[in-house]
Tab-separated table of N, CA, C and O in Angstrom:
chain	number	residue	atom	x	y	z
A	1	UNK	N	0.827	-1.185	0.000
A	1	UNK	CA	0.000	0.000	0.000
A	1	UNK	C	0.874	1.252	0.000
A	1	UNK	O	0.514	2.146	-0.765
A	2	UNK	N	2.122	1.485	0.843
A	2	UNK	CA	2.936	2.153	0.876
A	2	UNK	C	3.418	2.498	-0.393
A	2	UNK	O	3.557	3.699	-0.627
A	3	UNK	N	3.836	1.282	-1.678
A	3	UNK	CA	4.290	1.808	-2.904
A	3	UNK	C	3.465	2.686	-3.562
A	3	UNK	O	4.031	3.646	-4.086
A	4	UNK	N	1.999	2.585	-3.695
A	4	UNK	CA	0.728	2.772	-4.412
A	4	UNK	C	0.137	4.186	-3.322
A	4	UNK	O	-1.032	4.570	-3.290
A	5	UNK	N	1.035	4.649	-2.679
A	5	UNK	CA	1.130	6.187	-2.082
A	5	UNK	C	-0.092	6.180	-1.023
A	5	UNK	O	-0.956	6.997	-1.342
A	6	UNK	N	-0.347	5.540	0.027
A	6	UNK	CA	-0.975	4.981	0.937
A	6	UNK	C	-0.192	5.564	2.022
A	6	UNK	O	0.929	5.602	1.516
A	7	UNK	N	-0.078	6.073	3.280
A	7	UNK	CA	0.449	6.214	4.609
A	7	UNK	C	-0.620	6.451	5.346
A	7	UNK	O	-1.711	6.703	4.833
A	8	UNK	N	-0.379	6.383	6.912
A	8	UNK	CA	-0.728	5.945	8.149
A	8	UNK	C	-1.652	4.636	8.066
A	8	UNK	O	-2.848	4.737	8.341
A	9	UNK	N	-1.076	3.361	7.672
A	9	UNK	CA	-1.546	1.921	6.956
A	9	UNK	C	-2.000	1.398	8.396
A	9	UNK	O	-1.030	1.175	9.121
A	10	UNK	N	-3.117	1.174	8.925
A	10	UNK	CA	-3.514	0.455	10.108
A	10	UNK	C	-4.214	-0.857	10.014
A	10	UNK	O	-5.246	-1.056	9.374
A	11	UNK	N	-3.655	-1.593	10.604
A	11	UNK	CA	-4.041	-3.510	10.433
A	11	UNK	C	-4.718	-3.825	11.652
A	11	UNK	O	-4.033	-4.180	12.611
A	12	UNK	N	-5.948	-3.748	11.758
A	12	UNK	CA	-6.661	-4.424	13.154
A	12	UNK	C	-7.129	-6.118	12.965
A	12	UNK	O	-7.496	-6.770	11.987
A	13	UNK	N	-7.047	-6.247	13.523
A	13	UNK	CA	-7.877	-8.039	13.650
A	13	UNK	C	-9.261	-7.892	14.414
A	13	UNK	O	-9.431	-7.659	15.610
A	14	UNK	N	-10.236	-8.095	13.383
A	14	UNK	CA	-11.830	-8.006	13.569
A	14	UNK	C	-12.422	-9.300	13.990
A	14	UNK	O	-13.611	-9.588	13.851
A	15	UNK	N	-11.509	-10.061	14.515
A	15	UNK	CA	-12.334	-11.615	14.378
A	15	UNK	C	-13.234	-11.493	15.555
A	15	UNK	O	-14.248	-12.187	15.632
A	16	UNK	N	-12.893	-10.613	16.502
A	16	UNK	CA	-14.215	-10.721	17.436
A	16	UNK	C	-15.406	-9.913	17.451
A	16	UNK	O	-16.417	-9.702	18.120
A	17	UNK	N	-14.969	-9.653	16.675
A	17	UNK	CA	-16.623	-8.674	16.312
A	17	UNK	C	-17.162	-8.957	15.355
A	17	UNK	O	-18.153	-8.310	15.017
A	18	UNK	N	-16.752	-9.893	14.681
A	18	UNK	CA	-17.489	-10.824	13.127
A	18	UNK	C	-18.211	-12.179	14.072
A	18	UNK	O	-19.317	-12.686	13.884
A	19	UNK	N	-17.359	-12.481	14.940
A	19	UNK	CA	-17.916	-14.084	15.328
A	19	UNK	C	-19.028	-14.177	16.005
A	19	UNK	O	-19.450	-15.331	15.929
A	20	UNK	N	-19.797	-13.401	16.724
A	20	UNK	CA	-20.884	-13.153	16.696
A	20	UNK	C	-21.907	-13.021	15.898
A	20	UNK	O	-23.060	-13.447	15.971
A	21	UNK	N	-21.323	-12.341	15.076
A	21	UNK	CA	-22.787	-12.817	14.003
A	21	UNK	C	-22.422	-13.930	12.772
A	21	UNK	O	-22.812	-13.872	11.606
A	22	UNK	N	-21.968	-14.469	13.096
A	22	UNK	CA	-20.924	-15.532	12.258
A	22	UNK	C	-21.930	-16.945	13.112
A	22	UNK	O	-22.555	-17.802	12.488
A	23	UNK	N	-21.853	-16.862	14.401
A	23	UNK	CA	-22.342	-18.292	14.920
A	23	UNK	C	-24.066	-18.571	14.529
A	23	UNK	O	-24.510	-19.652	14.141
A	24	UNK	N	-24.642	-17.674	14.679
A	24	UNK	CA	-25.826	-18.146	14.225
A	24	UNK	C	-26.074	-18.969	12.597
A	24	UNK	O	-27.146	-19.482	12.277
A	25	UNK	N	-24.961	-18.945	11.804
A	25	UNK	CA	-25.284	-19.244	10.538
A	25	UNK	C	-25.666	-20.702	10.473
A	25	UNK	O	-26.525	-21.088	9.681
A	26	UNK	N	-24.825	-21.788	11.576
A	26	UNK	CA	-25.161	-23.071	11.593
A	26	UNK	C	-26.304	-23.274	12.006
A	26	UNK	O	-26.727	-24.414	11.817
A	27	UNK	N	-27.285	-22.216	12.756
A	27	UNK	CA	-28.366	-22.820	12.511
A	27	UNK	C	-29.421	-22.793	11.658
A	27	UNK	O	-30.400	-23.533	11.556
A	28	UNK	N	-29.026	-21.700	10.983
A	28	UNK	CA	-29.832	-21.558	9.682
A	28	UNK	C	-29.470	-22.390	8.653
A	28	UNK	O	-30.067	-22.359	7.577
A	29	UNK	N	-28.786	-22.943	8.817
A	29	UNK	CA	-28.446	-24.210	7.643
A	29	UNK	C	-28.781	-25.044	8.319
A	29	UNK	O	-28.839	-26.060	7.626
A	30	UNK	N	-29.071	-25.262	9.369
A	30	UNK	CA	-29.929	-26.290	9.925
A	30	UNK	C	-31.397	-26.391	9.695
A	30	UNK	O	-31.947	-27.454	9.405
A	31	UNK	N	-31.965	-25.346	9.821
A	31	UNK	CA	-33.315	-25.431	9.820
A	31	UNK	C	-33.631	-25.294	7.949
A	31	UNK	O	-34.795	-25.433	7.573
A	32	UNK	N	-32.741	-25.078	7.111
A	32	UNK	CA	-33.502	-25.104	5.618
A	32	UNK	C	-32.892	-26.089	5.730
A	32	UNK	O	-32.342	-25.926	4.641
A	33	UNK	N	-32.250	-27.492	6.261
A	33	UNK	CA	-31.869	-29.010	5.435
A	33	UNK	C	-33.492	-29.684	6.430
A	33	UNK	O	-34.292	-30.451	5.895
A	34	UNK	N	-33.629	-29.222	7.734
A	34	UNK	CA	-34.710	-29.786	8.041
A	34	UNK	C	-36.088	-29.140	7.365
A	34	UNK	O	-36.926	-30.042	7.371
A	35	UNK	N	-36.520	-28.204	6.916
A	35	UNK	CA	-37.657	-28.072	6.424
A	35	UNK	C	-37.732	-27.918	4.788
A	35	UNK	O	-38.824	-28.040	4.234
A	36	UNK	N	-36.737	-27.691	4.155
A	36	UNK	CA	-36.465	-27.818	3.006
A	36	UNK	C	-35.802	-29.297	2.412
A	36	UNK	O	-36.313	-29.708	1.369
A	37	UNK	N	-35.139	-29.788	2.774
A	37	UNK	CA	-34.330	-31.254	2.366
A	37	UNK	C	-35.261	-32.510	3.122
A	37	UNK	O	-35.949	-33.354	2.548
A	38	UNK	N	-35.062	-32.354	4.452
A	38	UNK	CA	-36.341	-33.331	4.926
A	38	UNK	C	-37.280	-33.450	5.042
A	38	UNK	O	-37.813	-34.556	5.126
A	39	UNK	N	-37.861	-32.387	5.093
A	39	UNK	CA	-39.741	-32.348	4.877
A	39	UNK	C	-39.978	-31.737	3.759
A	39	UNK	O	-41.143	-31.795	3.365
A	40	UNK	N	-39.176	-31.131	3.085
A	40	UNK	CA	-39.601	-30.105	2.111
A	40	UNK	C	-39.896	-31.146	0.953
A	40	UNK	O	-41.054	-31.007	0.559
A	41	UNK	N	-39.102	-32.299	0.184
A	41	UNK	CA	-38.951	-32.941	-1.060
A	41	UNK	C	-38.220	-32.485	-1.770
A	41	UNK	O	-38.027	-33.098	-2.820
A	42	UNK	N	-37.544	-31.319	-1.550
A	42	UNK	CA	-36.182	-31.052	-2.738
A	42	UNK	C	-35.145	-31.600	-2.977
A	42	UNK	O	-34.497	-32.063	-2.039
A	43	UNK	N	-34.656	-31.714	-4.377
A	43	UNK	CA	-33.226	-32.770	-4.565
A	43	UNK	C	-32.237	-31.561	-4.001
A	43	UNK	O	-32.240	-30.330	-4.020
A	44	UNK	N	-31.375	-32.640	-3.478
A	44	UNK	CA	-29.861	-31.817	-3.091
A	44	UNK	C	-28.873	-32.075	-4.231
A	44	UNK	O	-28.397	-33.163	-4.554
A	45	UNK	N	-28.624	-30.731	-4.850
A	45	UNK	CA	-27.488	-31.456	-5.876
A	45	UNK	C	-26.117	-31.257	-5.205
A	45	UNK	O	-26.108	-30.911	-4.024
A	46	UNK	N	-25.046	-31.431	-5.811
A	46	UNK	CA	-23.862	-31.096	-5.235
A	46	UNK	C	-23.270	-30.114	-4.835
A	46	UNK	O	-22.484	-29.944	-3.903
A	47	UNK	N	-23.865	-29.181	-5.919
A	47	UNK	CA	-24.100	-27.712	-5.170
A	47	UNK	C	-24.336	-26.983	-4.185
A	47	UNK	O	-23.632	-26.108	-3.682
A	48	UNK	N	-25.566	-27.432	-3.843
A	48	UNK	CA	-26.650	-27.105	-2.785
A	48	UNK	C	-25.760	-28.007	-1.586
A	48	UNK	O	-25.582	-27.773	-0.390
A	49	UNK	N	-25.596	-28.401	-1.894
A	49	UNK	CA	-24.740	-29.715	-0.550
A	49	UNK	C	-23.518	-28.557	0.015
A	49	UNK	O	-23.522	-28.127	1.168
A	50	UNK	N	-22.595	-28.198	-0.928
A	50	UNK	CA	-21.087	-27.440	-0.660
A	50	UNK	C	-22.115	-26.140	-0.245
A	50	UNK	O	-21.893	-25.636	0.855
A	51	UNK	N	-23.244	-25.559	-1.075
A	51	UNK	CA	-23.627	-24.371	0.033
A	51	UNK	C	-24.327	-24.686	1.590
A	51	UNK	O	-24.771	-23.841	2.368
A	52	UNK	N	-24.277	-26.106	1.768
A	52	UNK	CA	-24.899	-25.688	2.894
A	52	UNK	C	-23.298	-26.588	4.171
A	52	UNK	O	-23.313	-26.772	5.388
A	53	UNK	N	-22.526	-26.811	3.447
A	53	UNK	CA	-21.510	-27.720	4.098
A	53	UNK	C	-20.666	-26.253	4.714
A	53	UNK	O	-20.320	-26.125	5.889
A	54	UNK	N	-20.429	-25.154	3.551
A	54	UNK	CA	-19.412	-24.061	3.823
A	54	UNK	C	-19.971	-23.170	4.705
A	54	UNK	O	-19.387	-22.098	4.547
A	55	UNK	N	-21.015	-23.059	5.759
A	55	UNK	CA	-21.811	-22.220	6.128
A	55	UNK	C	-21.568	-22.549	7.555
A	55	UNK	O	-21.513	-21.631	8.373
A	56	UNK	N	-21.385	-24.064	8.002
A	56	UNK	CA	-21.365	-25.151	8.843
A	56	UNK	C	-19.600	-25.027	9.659
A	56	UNK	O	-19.054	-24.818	10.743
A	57	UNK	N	-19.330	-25.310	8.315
A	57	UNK	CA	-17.864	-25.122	8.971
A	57	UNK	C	-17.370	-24.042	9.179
A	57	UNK	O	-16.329	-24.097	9.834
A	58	UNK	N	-17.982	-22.228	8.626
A	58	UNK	CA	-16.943	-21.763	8.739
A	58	UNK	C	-16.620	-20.933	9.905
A	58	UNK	O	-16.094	-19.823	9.820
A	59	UNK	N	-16.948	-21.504	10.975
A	59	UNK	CA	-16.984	-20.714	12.358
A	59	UNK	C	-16.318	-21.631	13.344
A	59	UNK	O	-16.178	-21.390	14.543
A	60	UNK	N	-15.863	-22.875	12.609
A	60	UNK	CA	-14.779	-24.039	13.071
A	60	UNK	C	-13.212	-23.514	12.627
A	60	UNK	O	-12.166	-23.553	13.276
A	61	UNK	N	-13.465	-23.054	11.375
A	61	UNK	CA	-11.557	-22.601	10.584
A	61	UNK	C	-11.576	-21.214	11.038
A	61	UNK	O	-10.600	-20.674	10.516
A	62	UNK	N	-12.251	-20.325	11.801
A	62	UNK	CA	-12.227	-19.196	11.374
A	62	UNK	C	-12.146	-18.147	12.607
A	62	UNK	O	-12.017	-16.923	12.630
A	63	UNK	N	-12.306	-19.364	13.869
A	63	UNK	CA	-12.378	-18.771	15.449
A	63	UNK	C	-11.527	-19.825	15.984
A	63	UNK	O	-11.502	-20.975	15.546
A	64	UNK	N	-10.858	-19.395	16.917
A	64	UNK	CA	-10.527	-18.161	17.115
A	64	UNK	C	-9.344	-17.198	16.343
A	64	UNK	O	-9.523	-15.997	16.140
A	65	UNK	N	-8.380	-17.769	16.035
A	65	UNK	CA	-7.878	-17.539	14.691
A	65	UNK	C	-7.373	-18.345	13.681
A	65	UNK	O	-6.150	-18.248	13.573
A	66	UNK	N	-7.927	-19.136	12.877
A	66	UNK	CA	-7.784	-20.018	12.140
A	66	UNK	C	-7.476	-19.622	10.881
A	66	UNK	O	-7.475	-18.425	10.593
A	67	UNK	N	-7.106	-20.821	9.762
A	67	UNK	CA	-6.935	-20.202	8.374
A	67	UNK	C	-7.719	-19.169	7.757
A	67	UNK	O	-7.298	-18.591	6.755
A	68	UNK	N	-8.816	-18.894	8.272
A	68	UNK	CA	-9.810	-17.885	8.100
A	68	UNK	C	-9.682	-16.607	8.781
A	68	UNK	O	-9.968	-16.696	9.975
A	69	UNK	N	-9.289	-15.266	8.334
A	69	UNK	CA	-9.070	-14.548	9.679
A	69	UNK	C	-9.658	-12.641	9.239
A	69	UNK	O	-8.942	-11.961	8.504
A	70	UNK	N	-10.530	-12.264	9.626
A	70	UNK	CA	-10.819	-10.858	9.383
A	70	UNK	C	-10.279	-9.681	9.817
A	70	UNK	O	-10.573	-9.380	10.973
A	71	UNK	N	-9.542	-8.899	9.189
A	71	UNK	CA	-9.054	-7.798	9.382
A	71	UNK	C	-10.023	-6.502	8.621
A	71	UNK	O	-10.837	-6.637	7.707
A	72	UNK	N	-9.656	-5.340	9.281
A	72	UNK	CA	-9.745	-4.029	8.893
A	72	UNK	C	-8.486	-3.084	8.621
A	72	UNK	O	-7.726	-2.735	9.524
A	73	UNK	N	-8.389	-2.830	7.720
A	73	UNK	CA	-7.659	-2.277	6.930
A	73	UNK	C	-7.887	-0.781	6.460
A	73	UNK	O	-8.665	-0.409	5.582
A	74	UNK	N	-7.110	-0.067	7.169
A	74	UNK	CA	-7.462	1.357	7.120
A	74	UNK	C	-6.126	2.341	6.649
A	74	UNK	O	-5.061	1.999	7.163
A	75	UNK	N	-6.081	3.410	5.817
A	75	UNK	CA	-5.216	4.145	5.201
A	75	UNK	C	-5.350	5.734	4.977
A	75	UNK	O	-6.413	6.272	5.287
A	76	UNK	N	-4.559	6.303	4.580
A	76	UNK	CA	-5.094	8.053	4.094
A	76	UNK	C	-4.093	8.135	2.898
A	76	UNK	O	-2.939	8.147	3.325
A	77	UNK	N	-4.165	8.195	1.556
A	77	UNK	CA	-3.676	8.267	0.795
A	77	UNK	C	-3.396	9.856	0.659
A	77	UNK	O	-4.197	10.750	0.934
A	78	UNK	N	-2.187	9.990	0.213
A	78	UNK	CA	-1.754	10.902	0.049
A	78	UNK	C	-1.684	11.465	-1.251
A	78	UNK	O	-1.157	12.565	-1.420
C-alpha cells in the first residue's frame, strides 16, 4: 500500500466482532436441510450440498484464529 502512495496503513484483527454474528449461521443451515431437504422434497445437488456444508464449517476454521481470519484495513492516501 505504501508503494501505491498509501500512509498511516492500520491492520486491526476483527475476528471478534465478526464471530458473533458468524455463529448463528449453523443454525440456519440447519433449519432449511430440516424443512427444506427433509420435509420439504427437494433434490440436493452437489451444489446445494457445498452451500450448505461451507456455512457449517466456517466458524470451526475461522475462530478463534484459524486459516480464516478478518481484518480491517485502514489508510489516508496521500
Amino acid at each position: 500500500m505504501e508503494r501505491i502512495g498509501f500512509r498511516d496503513i492500520v491492520v486491526e484483527q476483527a475476528q471478534a466482532r465478526v464471530t458473533p454474528s458468524v455463529l448463528h449461521v449453523p443454525w440456519v443451515t440447519l433449519k432449511f436441510l430440516l424443512t427444506v431437504v427433509f420435509f420439504g422434497g427437494r433434490k440436493m445437488t452437489r451444489a446445494r450440498w457445498n452451500n450448505v456444508l461451507a456455512p457449517i464449517l466456517l466458524p470451526f476454521v475461522g475462530f478463534p484464529v484459524g486459516p480464516i481470519a478478518y481484518y480491517i484495513i485502514s489508510a489516508t492516501r496521500v
